[in-house]
GROMACS .gro file of C-alpha atoms in nm:
model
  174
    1UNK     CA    1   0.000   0.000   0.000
    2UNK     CA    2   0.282   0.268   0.055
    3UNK     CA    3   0.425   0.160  -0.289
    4UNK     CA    4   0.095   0.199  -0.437
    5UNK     CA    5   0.061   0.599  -0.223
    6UNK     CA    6   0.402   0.676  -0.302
    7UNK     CA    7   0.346   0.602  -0.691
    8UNK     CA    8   0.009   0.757  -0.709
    9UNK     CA    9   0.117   1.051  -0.563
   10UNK     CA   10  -0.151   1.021  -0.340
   11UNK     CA   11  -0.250   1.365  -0.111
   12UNK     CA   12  -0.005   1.593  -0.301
   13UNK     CA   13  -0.272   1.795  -0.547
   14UNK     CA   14  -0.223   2.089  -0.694
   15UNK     CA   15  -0.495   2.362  -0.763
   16UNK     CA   16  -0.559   2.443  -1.105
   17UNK     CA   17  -0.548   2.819  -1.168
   18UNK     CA   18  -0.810   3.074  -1.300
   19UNK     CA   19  -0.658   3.069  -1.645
   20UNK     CA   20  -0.924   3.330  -1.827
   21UNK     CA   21  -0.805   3.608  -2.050
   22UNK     CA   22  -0.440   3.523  -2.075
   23UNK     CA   23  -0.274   3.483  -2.356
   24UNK     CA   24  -0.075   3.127  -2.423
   25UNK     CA   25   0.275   3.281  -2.309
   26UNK     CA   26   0.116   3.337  -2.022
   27UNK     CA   27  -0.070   3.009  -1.937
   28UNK     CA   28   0.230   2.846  -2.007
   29UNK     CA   29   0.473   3.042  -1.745
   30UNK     CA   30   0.180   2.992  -1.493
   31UNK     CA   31   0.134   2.637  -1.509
   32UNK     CA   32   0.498   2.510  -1.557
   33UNK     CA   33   0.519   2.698  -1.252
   34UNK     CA   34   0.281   2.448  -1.097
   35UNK     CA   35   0.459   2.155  -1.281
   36UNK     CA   36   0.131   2.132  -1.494
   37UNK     CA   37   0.100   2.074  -1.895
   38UNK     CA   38  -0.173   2.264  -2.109
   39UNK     CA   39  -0.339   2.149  -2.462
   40UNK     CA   40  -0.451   2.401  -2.685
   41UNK     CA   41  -0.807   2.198  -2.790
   42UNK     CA   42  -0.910   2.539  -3.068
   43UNK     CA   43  -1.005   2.902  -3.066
   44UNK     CA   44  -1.403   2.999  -3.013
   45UNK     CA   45  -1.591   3.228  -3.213
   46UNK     CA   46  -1.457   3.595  -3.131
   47UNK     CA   47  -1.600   3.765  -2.840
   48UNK     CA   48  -1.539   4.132  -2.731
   49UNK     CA   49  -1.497   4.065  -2.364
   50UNK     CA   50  -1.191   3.908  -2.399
   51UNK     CA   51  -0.849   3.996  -2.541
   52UNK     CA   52  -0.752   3.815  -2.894
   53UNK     CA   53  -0.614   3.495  -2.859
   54UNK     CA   54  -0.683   3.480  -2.474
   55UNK     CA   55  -0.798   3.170  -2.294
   56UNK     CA   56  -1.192   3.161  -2.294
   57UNK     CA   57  -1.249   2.827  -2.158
   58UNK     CA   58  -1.047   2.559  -1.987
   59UNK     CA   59  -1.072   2.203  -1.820
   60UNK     CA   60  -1.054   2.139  -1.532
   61UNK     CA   61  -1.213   2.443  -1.417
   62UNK     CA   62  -1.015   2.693  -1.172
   63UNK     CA   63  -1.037   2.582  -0.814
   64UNK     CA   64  -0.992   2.218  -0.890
   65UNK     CA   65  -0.759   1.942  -0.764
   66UNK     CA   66  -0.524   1.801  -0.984
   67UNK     CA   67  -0.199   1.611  -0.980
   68UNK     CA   68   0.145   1.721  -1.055
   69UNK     CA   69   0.159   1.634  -1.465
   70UNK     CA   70  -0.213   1.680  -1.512
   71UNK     CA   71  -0.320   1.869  -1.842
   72UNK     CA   72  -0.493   2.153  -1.830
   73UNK     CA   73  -0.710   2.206  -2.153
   74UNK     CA   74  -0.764   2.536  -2.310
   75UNK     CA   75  -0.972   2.686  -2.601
   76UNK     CA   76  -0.862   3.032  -2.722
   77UNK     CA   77  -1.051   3.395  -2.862
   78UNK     CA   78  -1.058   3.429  -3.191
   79UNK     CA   79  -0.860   3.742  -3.353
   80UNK     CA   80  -1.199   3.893  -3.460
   81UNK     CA   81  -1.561   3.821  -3.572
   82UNK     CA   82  -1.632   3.623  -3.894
   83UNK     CA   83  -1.882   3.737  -4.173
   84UNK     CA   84  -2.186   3.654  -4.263
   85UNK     CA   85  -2.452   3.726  -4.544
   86UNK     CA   86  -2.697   3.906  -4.527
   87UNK     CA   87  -3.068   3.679  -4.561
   88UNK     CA   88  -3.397   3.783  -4.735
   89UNK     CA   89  -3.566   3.970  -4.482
   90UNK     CA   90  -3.760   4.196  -4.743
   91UNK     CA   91  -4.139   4.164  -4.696
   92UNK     CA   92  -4.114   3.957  -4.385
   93UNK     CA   93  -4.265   4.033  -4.056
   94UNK     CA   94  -4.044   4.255  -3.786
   95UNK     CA   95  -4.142   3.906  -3.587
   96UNK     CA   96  -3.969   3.707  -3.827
   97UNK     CA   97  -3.657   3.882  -3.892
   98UNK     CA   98  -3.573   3.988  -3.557
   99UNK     CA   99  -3.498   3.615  -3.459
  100UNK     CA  100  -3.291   3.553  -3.811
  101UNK     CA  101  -3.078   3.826  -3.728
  102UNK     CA  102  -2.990   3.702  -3.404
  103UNK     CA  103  -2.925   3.318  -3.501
  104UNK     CA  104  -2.730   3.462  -3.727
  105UNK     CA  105  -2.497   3.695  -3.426
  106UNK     CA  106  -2.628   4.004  -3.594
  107UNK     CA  107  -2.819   4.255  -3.367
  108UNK     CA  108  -3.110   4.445  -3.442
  109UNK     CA  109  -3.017   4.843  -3.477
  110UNK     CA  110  -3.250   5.125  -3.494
  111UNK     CA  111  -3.581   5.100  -3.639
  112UNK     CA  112  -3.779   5.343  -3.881
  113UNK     CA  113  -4.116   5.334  -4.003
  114UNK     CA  114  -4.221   5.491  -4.334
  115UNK     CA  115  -4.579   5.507  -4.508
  116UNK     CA  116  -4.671   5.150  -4.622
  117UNK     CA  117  -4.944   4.914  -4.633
  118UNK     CA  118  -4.791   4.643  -4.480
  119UNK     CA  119  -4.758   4.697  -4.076
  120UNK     CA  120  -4.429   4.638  -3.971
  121UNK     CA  121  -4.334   4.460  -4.316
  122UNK     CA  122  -3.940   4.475  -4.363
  123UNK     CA  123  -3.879   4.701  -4.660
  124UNK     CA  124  -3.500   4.786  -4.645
  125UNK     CA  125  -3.252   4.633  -4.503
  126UNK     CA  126  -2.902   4.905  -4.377
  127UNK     CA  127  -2.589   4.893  -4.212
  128UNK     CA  128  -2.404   5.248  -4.131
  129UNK     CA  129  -2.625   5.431  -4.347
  130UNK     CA  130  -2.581   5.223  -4.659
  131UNK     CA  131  -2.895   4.964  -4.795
  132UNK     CA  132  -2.776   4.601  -4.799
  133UNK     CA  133  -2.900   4.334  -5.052
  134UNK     CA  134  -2.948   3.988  -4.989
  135UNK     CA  135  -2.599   3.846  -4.997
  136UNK     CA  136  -2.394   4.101  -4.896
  137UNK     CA  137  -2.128   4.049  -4.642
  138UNK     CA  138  -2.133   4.174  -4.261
  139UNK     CA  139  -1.934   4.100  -3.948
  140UNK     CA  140  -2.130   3.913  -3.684
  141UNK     CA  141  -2.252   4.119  -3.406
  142UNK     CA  142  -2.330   4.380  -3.662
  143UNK     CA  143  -2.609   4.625  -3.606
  144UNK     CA  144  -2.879   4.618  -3.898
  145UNK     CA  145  -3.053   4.888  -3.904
  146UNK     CA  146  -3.480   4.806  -4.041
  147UNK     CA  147  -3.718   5.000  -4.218
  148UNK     CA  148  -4.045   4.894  -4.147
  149UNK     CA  149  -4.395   4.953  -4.287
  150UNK     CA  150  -4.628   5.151  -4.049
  151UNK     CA  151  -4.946   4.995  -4.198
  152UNK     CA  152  -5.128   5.368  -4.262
  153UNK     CA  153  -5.129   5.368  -4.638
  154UNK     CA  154  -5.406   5.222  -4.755
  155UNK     CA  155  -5.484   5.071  -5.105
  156UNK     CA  156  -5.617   5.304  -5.360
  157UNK     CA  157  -5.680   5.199  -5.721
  158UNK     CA  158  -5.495   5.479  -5.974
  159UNK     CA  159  -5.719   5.837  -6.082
  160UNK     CA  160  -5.676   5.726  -6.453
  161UNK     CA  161  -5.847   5.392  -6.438
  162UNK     CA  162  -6.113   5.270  -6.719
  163UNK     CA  163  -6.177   4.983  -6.563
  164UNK     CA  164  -6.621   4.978  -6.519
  165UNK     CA  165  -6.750   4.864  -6.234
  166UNK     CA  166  -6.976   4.532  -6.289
  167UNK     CA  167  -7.300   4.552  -6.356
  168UNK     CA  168  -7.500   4.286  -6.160
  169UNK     CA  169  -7.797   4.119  -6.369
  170UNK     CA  170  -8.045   3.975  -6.220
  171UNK     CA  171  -8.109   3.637  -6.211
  172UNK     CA  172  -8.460   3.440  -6.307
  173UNK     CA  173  -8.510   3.276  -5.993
  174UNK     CA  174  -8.866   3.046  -5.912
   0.00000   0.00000   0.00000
């Protein structure tokens, strides 16, 4: 049994260190420190609370008990957010496209209402001032800005018109 504590190490743990927002230089002064190893695992998808290339995540998680040797698991920021195109939100409902934006990681920006028929029908799509097209390319966490339909126009059929109305016969009914 003493062989067995002596190889296992048993009782001598070492506590694995809050490892968030430090870059891989750093992780890797800290934990050979601590005679520990670390495995980069892959970098996330960018986000702005931490520093580029910084540790977002890691296994174990700080606080717990490890042995001397133990690797420590990391994944990395990204250096920046990735694109994506724009979808077809023309002539869909505000209810619909405020959901596609965000499955997308865009955010919803400010919102303007012009005369239309269609209540809060998506007529143009912008970002900083310019109109997108289906397609186009954006960073994710974007801001796209909507112009909506206020649904106070209503449908009037043109001054010139010939059209006649329809005359209604009557029918020979017993």
């Amino acid at each position: 049994m003493h062989w067995l504590t002596f190889t296992t190490d048993h009782g001598h743990e070492i506590t694995v260190p809050n490892l968030a927002k430090l870059s891989t230089e750093q992780v890797e002064e800290k934990l050979d420190a601590l005679d520990l190893d670390y495995v980069v695992l892959d970098s996330v998808d960018y986000n702005k609370d931490y520093p580029k290339y910084s540790v977002v995540e890691q296994d174990p998680l700080p606080g717990a008990k490890v042995k001397v040797g133990r690797k420590i698991y990391i994944k990395t920021n990204a250096s920046g957010f990735s694109s994506v195109k724009i979808p077809d939100l023309i002539d869909k409902t505000y209810r619909e496209a405020v959901p596609t934006l965000k499955s997308l990681g865009l955010e919803e920006g400010t919102i303007t209402y012009i005369p239309n028929l269609g209540k809060d029908m998506v007529l143009e799509m912008r970002f900083k001032g310019r109109n997108l097209k289906v397609g186009d390319r954006v960073l994710k966490a974007s801001k796209i800005d909507l112009v909506l339909g206020d649904g106070n126009e209503s449908y009037t059929e043109p001054a010139d018109s010939t059209a006649k109305p329809i005359e209604q016969t009557p029918t020979n009914e017993q």
